[in-house]
Protein backbone atom coordinates (compact mmCIF):
# COMPACT_ATOMS: atom_id res chain seq x y z
CA UNK A 1 0.00 0.00 0.00
CA UNK A 2 1.22 3.48 -0.84
CA UNK A 3 2.13 5.85 1.94
CA UNK A 4 -0.58 8.47 2.21
CA UNK A 5 0.65 11.95 1.38
CA UNK A 6 -0.09 14.94 3.57
CA UNK A 7 -1.88 16.58 0.67
CA UNK A 8 -4.16 13.55 0.17
CA UNK A 9 -4.91 13.18 3.91
CA UNK A 10 -5.73 16.88 4.24
CA UNK A 11 -7.92 16.91 1.12
CA UNK A 12 -9.79 13.83 2.35
CA UNK A 13 -10.24 15.40 5.78
CA UNK A 14 -11.68 18.55 4.22
CA UNK A 15 -14.16 16.35 2.35
CA UNK A 16 -15.32 14.83 5.67
CA UNK A 17 -13.48 11.50 5.51
CA UNK A 18 -13.41 10.14 9.07
CA UNK A 19 -10.58 7.75 8.16
CA UNK A 20 -8.42 10.71 7.13
CA UNK A 21 -9.30 12.43 10.41
CA UNK A 22 -8.32 9.27 12.29
CA UNK A 23 -4.98 9.08 10.44
CA UNK A 24 -4.33 12.76 11.19
CA UNK A 25 -5.20 12.32 14.86
CA UNK A 26 -3.10 9.18 15.30
CA UNK A 27 -0.16 10.63 13.38
CA UNK A 28 0.11 13.93 15.23
CA UNK A 29 -1.54 13.54 18.64
CA UNK A 30 1.59 12.32 20.42
CA UNK A 31 3.89 15.00 18.97
CA UNK A 32 1.39 17.80 19.61
CA UNK A 33 0.76 16.49 23.13
CA UNK A 34 4.48 16.64 23.95
CA UNK A 35 4.77 20.11 22.43
CA UNK A 36 1.68 21.36 24.26
CA UNK A 37 2.96 19.96 27.53
CA UNK A 38 6.18 21.90 27.06
CA UNK A 39 4.15 25.09 26.64
CA UNK A 40 1.46 24.63 29.30
CA UNK A 41 3.27 22.39 31.80
CA UNK A 42 -0.19 21.04 32.65
CA UNK A 43 -1.24 17.55 31.53
CA UNK A 44 -5.00 17.97 31.84
CA UNK A 45 -4.98 21.37 30.12
CA UNK A 46 -2.83 19.97 27.31
CA UNK A 47 -5.06 16.93 26.82
CA UNK A 48 -8.28 18.96 26.98
CA UNK A 49 -7.07 21.60 24.54
CA UNK A 50 -5.65 19.01 22.17
CA UNK A 51 -8.99 17.18 22.05
CA UNK A 52 -10.77 20.51 21.50
CA UNK A 53 -8.24 21.48 18.84
CA UNK A 54 -8.79 18.31 16.81
CA UNK A 55 -12.55 18.69 17.22
CA UNK A 56 -12.28 22.29 16.01
CA UNK A 57 -10.30 21.18 12.95
CA UNK A 58 -12.91 18.60 12.05
CA UNK A 59 -15.85 20.94 12.62
CA UNK A 60 -14.23 23.69 10.52
CA UNK A 61 -12.66 21.37 7.93
CA UNK A 62 -14.52 22.92 5.00
CA UNK A 63 -13.00 26.34 5.72
CA UNK A 64 -9.41 25.10 6.01
CA UNK A 65 -6.86 26.10 3.40
CA UNK A 66 -5.29 23.50 1.16
CA UNK A 67 -1.94 22.24 2.45
CA UNK A 68 1.09 20.46 1.03
CA UNK A 69 2.51 19.60 4.46
CA UNK A 70 0.42 19.23 7.59
CA UNK A 71 2.93 19.43 10.48
CA UNK A 72 3.75 23.15 10.34
CA UNK A 73 0.07 24.04 10.21
CA UNK A 74 -0.84 21.78 13.14
CA UNK A 75 2.04 22.86 15.38
CA UNK A 76 1.46 26.56 14.70
CA UNK A 77 -2.31 26.37 15.04
CA UNK A 78 -2.22 24.24 18.17
CA UNK A 79 0.32 26.56 19.79
CA UNK A 80 -1.99 29.54 19.12
CA UNK A 81 -5.04 27.56 20.27
CA UNK A 82 -3.33 26.51 23.52
CA UNK A 83 -1.99 29.99 24.30
CA UNK A 84 -5.44 31.47 23.70
CA UNK A 85 -7.02 29.00 26.13
CA UNK A 86 -4.28 29.61 28.68
CA UNK A 87 -4.85 33.34 28.45
CA UNK A 88 -8.59 32.89 28.78
CA UNK A 89 -8.18 30.67 31.83
CA UNK A 90 -5.55 33.01 33.28
CA UNK A 91 -3.38 30.02 34.15
CA UNK A 92 -0.26 32.09 33.47
CA UNK A 93 0.92 35.48 34.58
CA UNK A 94 -0.70 38.34 32.74
CA UNK A 95 1.14 38.17 29.45
CA UNK A 96 0.20 39.68 26.14
CA UNK A 97 -0.05 36.47 24.12
CA UNK A 98 -0.84 38.36 20.92
CA UNK A 99 2.83 39.33 20.69
CA UNK A 100 4.17 36.34 22.63
CA UNK A 101 5.48 33.85 20.09
CA UNK A 102 8.47 32.52 22.02
CA UNK A 103 7.79 29.61 24.36
CA UNK A 104 10.15 28.50 27.09
CA UNK A 105 10.56 24.77 26.67
CA UNK A 106 12.18 22.77 29.48
CA UNK A 107 13.85 19.47 28.67
CA UNK A 108 13.51 16.47 30.96
CA UNK A 109 16.09 13.77 31.46
CA UNK A 110 13.62 11.15 30.13
CA UNK A 111 13.31 12.92 26.79
CA UNK A 112 17.05 13.13 26.47
CA UNK A 113 17.59 9.48 27.30
CA UNK A 114 15.04 8.25 24.74
CA UNK A 115 16.21 10.45 21.90
CA UNK A 116 18.94 9.02 19.64
CA UNK A 117 20.41 12.43 18.86
CA UNK A 118 21.45 12.92 22.47
CA UNK A 119 23.39 9.66 22.64
CA UNK A 120 26.34 11.55 21.16
CA UNK A 121 26.45 13.84 24.14
CA UNK A 122 26.31 11.05 26.81
CA UNK A 123 26.32 13.57 29.59
CA UNK A 124 24.00 13.44 32.59
CA UNK A 125 24.00 17.26 32.73
CA UNK A 126 22.68 17.74 29.19
CA UNK A 127 19.22 18.82 30.36
CA UNK A 128 20.81 21.59 32.41
CA UNK A 129 22.87 22.67 29.41
CA UNK A 130 19.83 22.69 27.13
CA UNK A 131 17.80 24.70 29.60
CA UNK A 132 20.55 27.33 29.71
CA UNK A 133 20.01 28.04 25.99
CA UNK A 134 17.97 31.09 24.92
CA UNK A 135 14.25 30.38 24.42
CA UNK A 136 14.28 30.48 20.61
CA UNK A 137 17.23 28.08 20.47
CA UNK A 138 15.50 25.69 22.88
CA UNK A 139 12.30 25.73 20.84
CA UNK A 140 14.20 25.16 17.59
CA UNK A 141 16.16 22.26 19.14
CA UNK A 142 12.95 20.72 20.50
CA UNK A 143 11.11 20.96 17.19
CA UNK A 144 14.09 19.64 15.20
CA UNK A 145 15.35 16.80 17.36
CA UNK A 146 12.37 15.87 19.50
CA UNK A 147 9.53 16.41 17.02
CA UNK A 148 11.53 15.49 13.90
CA UNK A 149 10.57 18.58 11.91
CA UNK A 150 12.57 20.14 9.10
CA UNK A 151 14.01 23.66 9.28
CA UNK A 152 11.42 24.94 6.78
CA UNK A 153 8.59 23.58 8.94
CA UNK A 154 10.18 25.00 12.08
CA UNK A 155 10.40 28.44 10.45
CA UNK A 156 6.64 28.34 9.80
CA UNK A 157 5.86 27.20 13.35
CA UNK A 158 8.12 29.75 15.06
CA UNK A 159 7.20 32.55 12.65
CA UNK A 160 10.81 33.28 11.69
CA UNK A 161 12.63 32.87 8.41
CA UNK A 162 14.45 29.69 7.39
CA UNK A 163 17.91 31.19 7.87
CA UNK A 164 17.05 32.26 11.42
CA UNK A 165 16.08 28.67 12.23
CA UNK A 166 19.35 27.37 10.80
CA UNK A 167 21.27 30.03 12.73
CA UNK A 168 19.46 29.24 15.99
CA UNK A 169 20.13 25.52 15.60
CA UNK A 170 23.78 26.15 14.74
CA UNK A 171 24.29 28.51 17.70
CA UNK A 172 22.57 26.10 20.09
CA UNK A 173 24.68 23.13 19.01
CA UNK A 174 27.86 25.19 19.04
CA UNK A 175 27.05 26.42 22.55
CA UNK A 176 26.31 22.88 23.74
CA UNK A 177 29.58 21.57 22.28
CA UNK A 178 31.52 24.35 23.99
CA UNK A 179 29.82 23.67 27.33
CA UNK A 180 30.48 19.94 27.02
CA UNK A 181 34.15 20.59 26.17
CA UNK A 182 34.48 22.73 29.29
CA UNK A 183 32.85 20.04 31.45
CA UNK A 184 35.18 17.39 30.03
CA UNK A 185 38.18 19.52 30.98
CA UNK A 186 37.21 19.30 34.63
CA UNK A 187 36.46 15.57 34.68
PDB file of N, CA and C in Angstrom, residues 78-130:
ATOM      1  N   UNK A  78      -2.003  24.737  16.811  1.00  0.00           N
ATOM      2  CA  UNK A  78      -2.216  24.240  18.174  1.00  0.00           C
ATOM      3  C   UNK A  78      -1.547  25.148  19.200  1.00  0.00           C
ATOM      4  N   UNK A  79      -0.367  25.637  18.879  1.00  0.00           N
ATOM      5  CA  UNK A  79       0.319  26.555  19.785  1.00  0.00           C
ATOM      6  C   UNK A  79      -0.555  27.792  20.036  1.00  0.00           C
ATOM      7  N   UNK A  80      -1.110  28.375  18.978  1.00  0.00           N
ATOM      8  CA  UNK A  80      -1.994  29.541  19.121  1.00  0.00           C
ATOM      9  C   UNK A  80      -3.241  29.178  19.926  1.00  0.00           C
ATOM     10  N   UNK A  81      -3.827  28.028  19.603  1.00  0.00           N
ATOM     11  CA  UNK A  81      -5.037  27.557  20.271  1.00  0.00           C
ATOM     12  C   UNK A  81      -4.780  27.405  21.774  1.00  0.00           C
ATOM     13  N   UNK A  82      -3.682  26.754  22.121  1.00  0.00           N
ATOM     14  CA  UNK A  82      -3.335  26.512  23.516  1.00  0.00           C
ATOM     15  C   UNK A  82      -3.060  27.821  24.257  1.00  0.00           C
ATOM     16  N   UNK A  83      -2.291  28.704  23.655  1.00  0.00           N
ATOM     17  CA  UNK A  83      -1.986  29.985  24.300  1.00  0.00           C
ATOM     18  C   UNK A  83      -3.253  30.812  24.517  1.00  0.00           C
ATOM     19  N   UNK A  84      -4.168  30.751  23.574  1.00  0.00           N
ATOM     20  CA  UNK A  84      -5.440  31.471  23.696  1.00  0.00           C
ATOM     21  C   UNK A  84      -6.245  30.936  24.882  1.00  0.00           C
ATOM     22  N   UNK A  85      -6.302  29.613  25.010  1.00  0.00           N
ATOM     23  CA  UNK A  85      -7.021  28.996  26.132  1.00  0.00           C
ATOM     24  C   UNK A  85      -6.333  29.336  27.455  1.00  0.00           C
ATOM     25  N   UNK A  86      -5.022  29.297  27.463  1.00  0.00           N
ATOM     26  CA  UNK A  86      -4.278  29.613  28.683  1.00  0.00           C
ATOM     27  C   UNK A  86      -4.538  31.061  29.106  1.00  0.00           C
ATOM     28  N   UNK A  87      -4.584  31.942  28.141  1.00  0.00           N
ATOM     29  CA  UNK A  87      -4.854  33.344  28.449  1.00  0.00           C
ATOM     30  C   UNK A  87      -6.260  33.482  29.001  1.00  0.00           C
ATOM     31  N   UNK A  88      -7.187  32.829  28.350  1.00  0.00           N
ATOM     32  CA  UNK A  88      -8.589  32.895  28.779  1.00  0.00           C
ATOM     33  C   UNK A  88      -8.749  32.361  30.194  1.00  0.00           C
ATOM     34  N   UNK A  89      -8.087  31.277  30.502  1.00  0.00           N
ATOM     35  CA  UNK A  89      -8.181  30.665  31.828  1.00  0.00           C
ATOM     36  C   UNK A  89      -7.304  31.352  32.870  1.00  0.00           C
ATOM     37  N   UNK A  90      -6.488  32.274  32.424  1.00  0.00           N
ATOM     38  CA  UNK A  90      -5.553  33.006  33.282  1.00  0.00           C
ATOM     39  C   UNK A  90      -4.714  32.056  34.134  1.00  0.00           C
ATOM     40  N   UNK A  91      -4.232  30.981  33.473  1.00  0.00           N
ATOM     41  CA  UNK A  91      -3.376  30.020  34.149  1.00  0.00           C
ATOM     42  C   UNK A  91      -1.938  30.538  34.275  1.00  0.00           C
ATOM     43  N   UNK A  92      -1.601  31.508  33.430  1.00  0.00           N
ATOM     44  CA  UNK A  92      -0.261  32.088  33.469  1.00  0.00           C
ATOM     45  C   UNK A  92      -0.324  33.507  33.986  1.00  0.00           C
ATOM     46  N   UNK A  93       0.831  34.071  34.231  1.00  0.00           N
ATOM     47  CA  UNK A  93       0.918  35.476  34.584  1.00  0.00           C
ATOM     48  C   UNK A  93       0.306  36.288  33.465  1.00  0.00           C
ATOM     49  N   UNK A  94      -0.108  37.495  33.767  1.00  0.00           N
ATOM     50  CA  UNK A  94      -0.699  38.343  32.743  1.00  0.00           C
ATOM     51  C   UNK A  94       0.354  38.659  31.694  1.00  0.00           C
ATOM     52  N   UNK A  95       0.208  38.019  30.565  1.00  0.00           N
ATOM     53  CA  UNK A  95       1.138  38.170  29.455  1.00  0.00           C
ATOM     54  C   UNK A  95       0.331  38.500  28.218  1.00  0.00           C
ATOM     55  N   UNK A  96       0.857  39.361  27.405  1.00  0.00           N
ATOM     56  CA  UNK A  96       0.199  39.677  26.141  1.00  0.00           C
ATOM     57  C   UNK A  96       0.565  38.602  25.142  1.00  0.00           C
ATOM     58  N   UNK A  97      -0.327  37.600  24.999  1.00  0.00           N
ATOM     59  CA  UNK A  97      -0.055  36.473  24.121  1.00  0.00           C
ATOM     60  C   UNK A  97      -0.155  36.848  22.641  1.00  0.00           C
ATOM     61  N   UNK A  98      -0.731  37.985  22.335  1.00  0.00           N
ATOM     62  CA  UNK A  98      -0.838  38.364  20.921  1.00  0.00           C
ATOM     63  C   UNK A  98       0.544  38.646  20.339  1.00  0.00           C
ATOM     64  N   UNK A  99       1.469  39.079  21.175  1.00  0.00           N
ATOM     65  CA  UNK A  99       2.825  39.333  20.691  1.00  0.00           C
ATOM     66  C   UNK A  99       3.796  38.272  21.184  1.00  0.00           C
ATOM     67  N   UNK A 100       3.323  37.374  22.047  1.00  0.00           N
ATOM     68  CA  UNK A 100       4.174  36.338  22.630  1.00  0.00           C
ATOM     69  C   UNK A 100       4.241  35.140  21.684  1.00  0.00           C
ATOM     70  N   UNK A 101       5.340  34.990  20.985  1.00  0.00           N
ATOM     71  CA  UNK A 101       5.481  33.848  20.094  1.00  0.00           C
ATOM     72  C   UNK A 101       6.615  32.934  20.525  1.00  0.00           C
ATOM     73  N   UNK A 102       7.352  33.323  21.558  1.00  0.00           N
ATOM     74  CA  UNK A 102       8.469  32.517  22.022  1.00  0.00           C
ATOM     75  C   UNK A 102       8.001  31.733  23.245  1.00  0.00           C
ATOM     76  N   UNK A 103       8.146  30.426  23.207  1.00  0.00           N
ATOM     77  CA  UNK A 103       7.787  29.611  24.356  1.00  0.00           C
ATOM     78  C   UNK A 103       9.054  29.116  25.025  1.00  0.00           C
ATOM     79  N   UNK A 104       8.989  28.938  26.331  1.00  0.00           N
ATOM     80  CA  UNK A 104      10.145  28.501  27.092  1.00  0.00           C
ATOM     81  C   UNK A 104      10.002  27.015  27.370  1.00  0.00           C
ATOM     82  N   UNK A 105      10.638  26.212  26.554  1.00  0.00           N
ATOM     83  CA  UNK A 105      10.562  24.766  26.671  1.00  0.00           C
ATOM     84  C   UNK A 105      11.631  24.275  27.635  1.00  0.00           C
ATOM     85  N   UNK A 106      11.237  23.384  28.544  1.00  0.00           N
ATOM     86  CA  UNK A 106      12.175  22.773  29.477  1.00  0.00           C
ATOM     87  C   UNK A 106      12.346  21.310  29.089  1.00  0.00           C
ATOM     88  N   UNK A 107      13.558  20.852  29.016  1.00  0.00           N
ATOM     89  CA  UNK A 107      13.851  19.474  28.666  1.00  0.00           C
ATOM     90  C   UNK A 107      13.917  18.629  29.931  1.00  0.00           C
ATOM     91  N   UNK A 108      13.418  17.399  29.839  1.00  0.00           N
ATOM     92  CA  UNK A 108      13.511  16.474  30.961  1.00  0.00           C
ATOM     93  C   UNK A 108      14.560  15.422  30.632  1.00  0.00           C
ATOM     94  N   UNK A 109      15.071  14.799  31.661  1.00  0.00           N
ATOM     95  CA  UNK A 109      16.086  13.771  31.459  1.00  0.00           C
ATOM     96  C   UNK A 109      15.529  12.601  30.659  1.00  0.00           C
ATOM     97  N   UNK A 110      14.237  12.260  30.855  1.00  0.00           N
ATOM     98  CA  UNK A 110      13.624  11.154  30.133  1.00  0.00           C
ATOM     99  C   UNK A 110      13.639  11.388  28.625  1.00  0.00           C
ATOM    100  N   UNK A 111      13.319  12.608  28.218  1.00  0.00           N
ATOM    101  CA  UNK A 111      13.315  12.917  26.785  1.00  0.00           C
ATOM    102  C   UNK A 111      14.708  12.777  26.198  1.00  0.00           C
ATOM    103  N   UNK A 112      15.680  13.186  26.962  1.00  0.00           N
ATOM    104  CA  UNK A 112      17.046  13.131  26.466  1.00  0.00           C
ATOM    105  C   UNK A 112      17.545  11.697  26.364  1.00  0.00           C
ATOM    106  N   UNK A 113      17.148  10.872  27.304  1.00  0.00           N
ATOM    107  CA  UNK A 113      17.587   9.482  27.305  1.00  0.00           C
ATOM    108  C   UNK A 113      16.990   8.732  26.123  1.00  0.00           C
ATOM    109  N   UNK A 114      15.707   9.006  25.790  1.00  0.00           N
ATOM    110  CA  UNK A 114      15.043   8.245  24.743  1.00  0.00           C
ATOM    111  C   UNK A 114      15.350   8.759  23.344  1.00  0.00           C
ATOM    112  N   UNK A 115      15.958   9.889  23.218  1.00  0.00           N
ATOM    113  CA  UNK A 115      16.212  10.449  21.897  1.00  0.00           C
ATOM    114  C   UNK A 115      17.599  10.062  21.395  1.00  0.00           C
ATOM    115  N   UNK A 116      17.669   9.498  20.191  1.00  0.00           N
ATOM    116  CA  UNK A 116      18.940   9.022  19.641  1.00  0.00           C
ATOM    117  C   UNK A 116      19.951  10.140  19.431  1.00  0.00           C
ATOM    118  N   UNK A 117      19.488  11.322  19.109  1.00  0.00           N
ATOM    119  CA  UNK A 117      20.414  12.434  18.857  1.00  0.00           C
ATOM    120  C   UNK A 117      21.263  12.751  20.090  1.00  0.00           C
ATOM    121  N   UNK A 118      20.712  12.560  21.260  1.00  0.00           N
ATOM    122  CA  UNK A 118      21.449  12.917  22.474  1.00  0.00           C
ATOM    123  C   UNK A 118      22.454  11.863  22.899  1.00  0.00           C
ATOM    124  N   UNK A 119      22.423  10.695  22.287  1.00  0.00           N
ATOM    125  CA  UNK A 119      23.395   9.662  22.641  1.00  0.00           C
ATOM    126  C   UNK A 119      24.820  10.139  22.395  1.00  0.00           C
ATOM    127  N   UNK A 120      25.002  11.028  21.428  1.00  0.00           N
ATOM    128  CA  UNK A 120      26.343  11.549  21.158  1.00  0.00           C
ATOM    129  C   UNK A 120      26.878  12.327  22.351  1.00  0.00           C
ATOM    130  N   UNK A 121      26.003  12.993  23.028  1.00  0.00           N
ATOM    131  CA  UNK A 121      26.447  13.836  24.139  1.00  0.00           C
ATOM    132  C   UNK A 121      26.807  13.020  25.389  1.00  0.00           C
ATOM    133  N   UNK A 122      26.052  11.966  25.679  1.00  0.00           N
ATOM    134  CA  UNK A 122      26.310  11.055  26.809  1.00  0.00           C
ATOM    135  C   UNK A 122      26.758  11.818  28.054  1.00  0.00           C
ATOM    136  N   UNK A 123      25.974  12.778  28.430  1.00  0.00           N
ATOM    137  CA  UNK A 123      26.324  13.571  29.592  1.00  0.00           C
ATOM    138  C   UNK A 123      25.085  13.737  30.455  1.00  0.00           C
ATOM    139  N   UNK A 124      25.176  13.367  31.727  1.00  0.00           N
ATOM    140  CA  UNK A 124      24.000  13.443  32.585  1.00  0.00           C
ATOM    141  C   UNK A 124      23.542  14.874  32.823  1.00  0.00           C
ATOM    142  N   UNK A 125      24.359  15.856  32.523  1.00  0.00           N
ATOM    143  CA  UNK A 125      23.998  17.261  32.734  1.00  0.00           C
ATOM    144  C   UNK A 125      23.434  17.919  31.484  1.00  0.00           C
ATOM    145  N   UNK A 126      23.119  17.140  30.459  1.00  0.00           N
ATOM    146  CA  UNK A 126      22.678  17.738  29.193  1.00  0.00           C
ATOM    147  C   UNK A 126      21.382  18.535  29.347  1.00  0.00           C
ATOM    148  N   UNK A 127      20.474  18.076  30.197  1.00  0.00           N
ATOM    149  CA  UNK A 127      19.218  18.820  30.357  1.00  0.00           C
ATOM    150  C   UNK A 127      19.485  20.206  30.932  1.00  0.00           C
ATOM    151  N   UNK A 128      20.459  20.281  31.851  1.00  0.00           N
ATOM    152  CA  UNK A 128      20.814  21.589  32.413  1.00  0.00           C
ATOM    153  C   UNK A 128      21.413  22.486  31.327  1.00  0.00           C
ATOM    154  N   UNK A 129      22.252  21.896  30.479  1.00  0.00           N
ATOM    155  CA  UNK A 129      22.872  22.667  29.408  1.00  0.00           C
ATOM    156  C   UNK A 129      21.821  23.167  28.417  1.00  0.00           C
ATOM    157  N   UNK A 130      20.877  22.294  28.063  1.00  0.00           N
ATOM    158  CA  UNK A 130      19.830  22.688  27.129  1.00  0.00           C
ATOM    159  C   UNK A 130      18.960  23.796  27.705  1.00  0.00           C
TER     160      UNK A 130
END
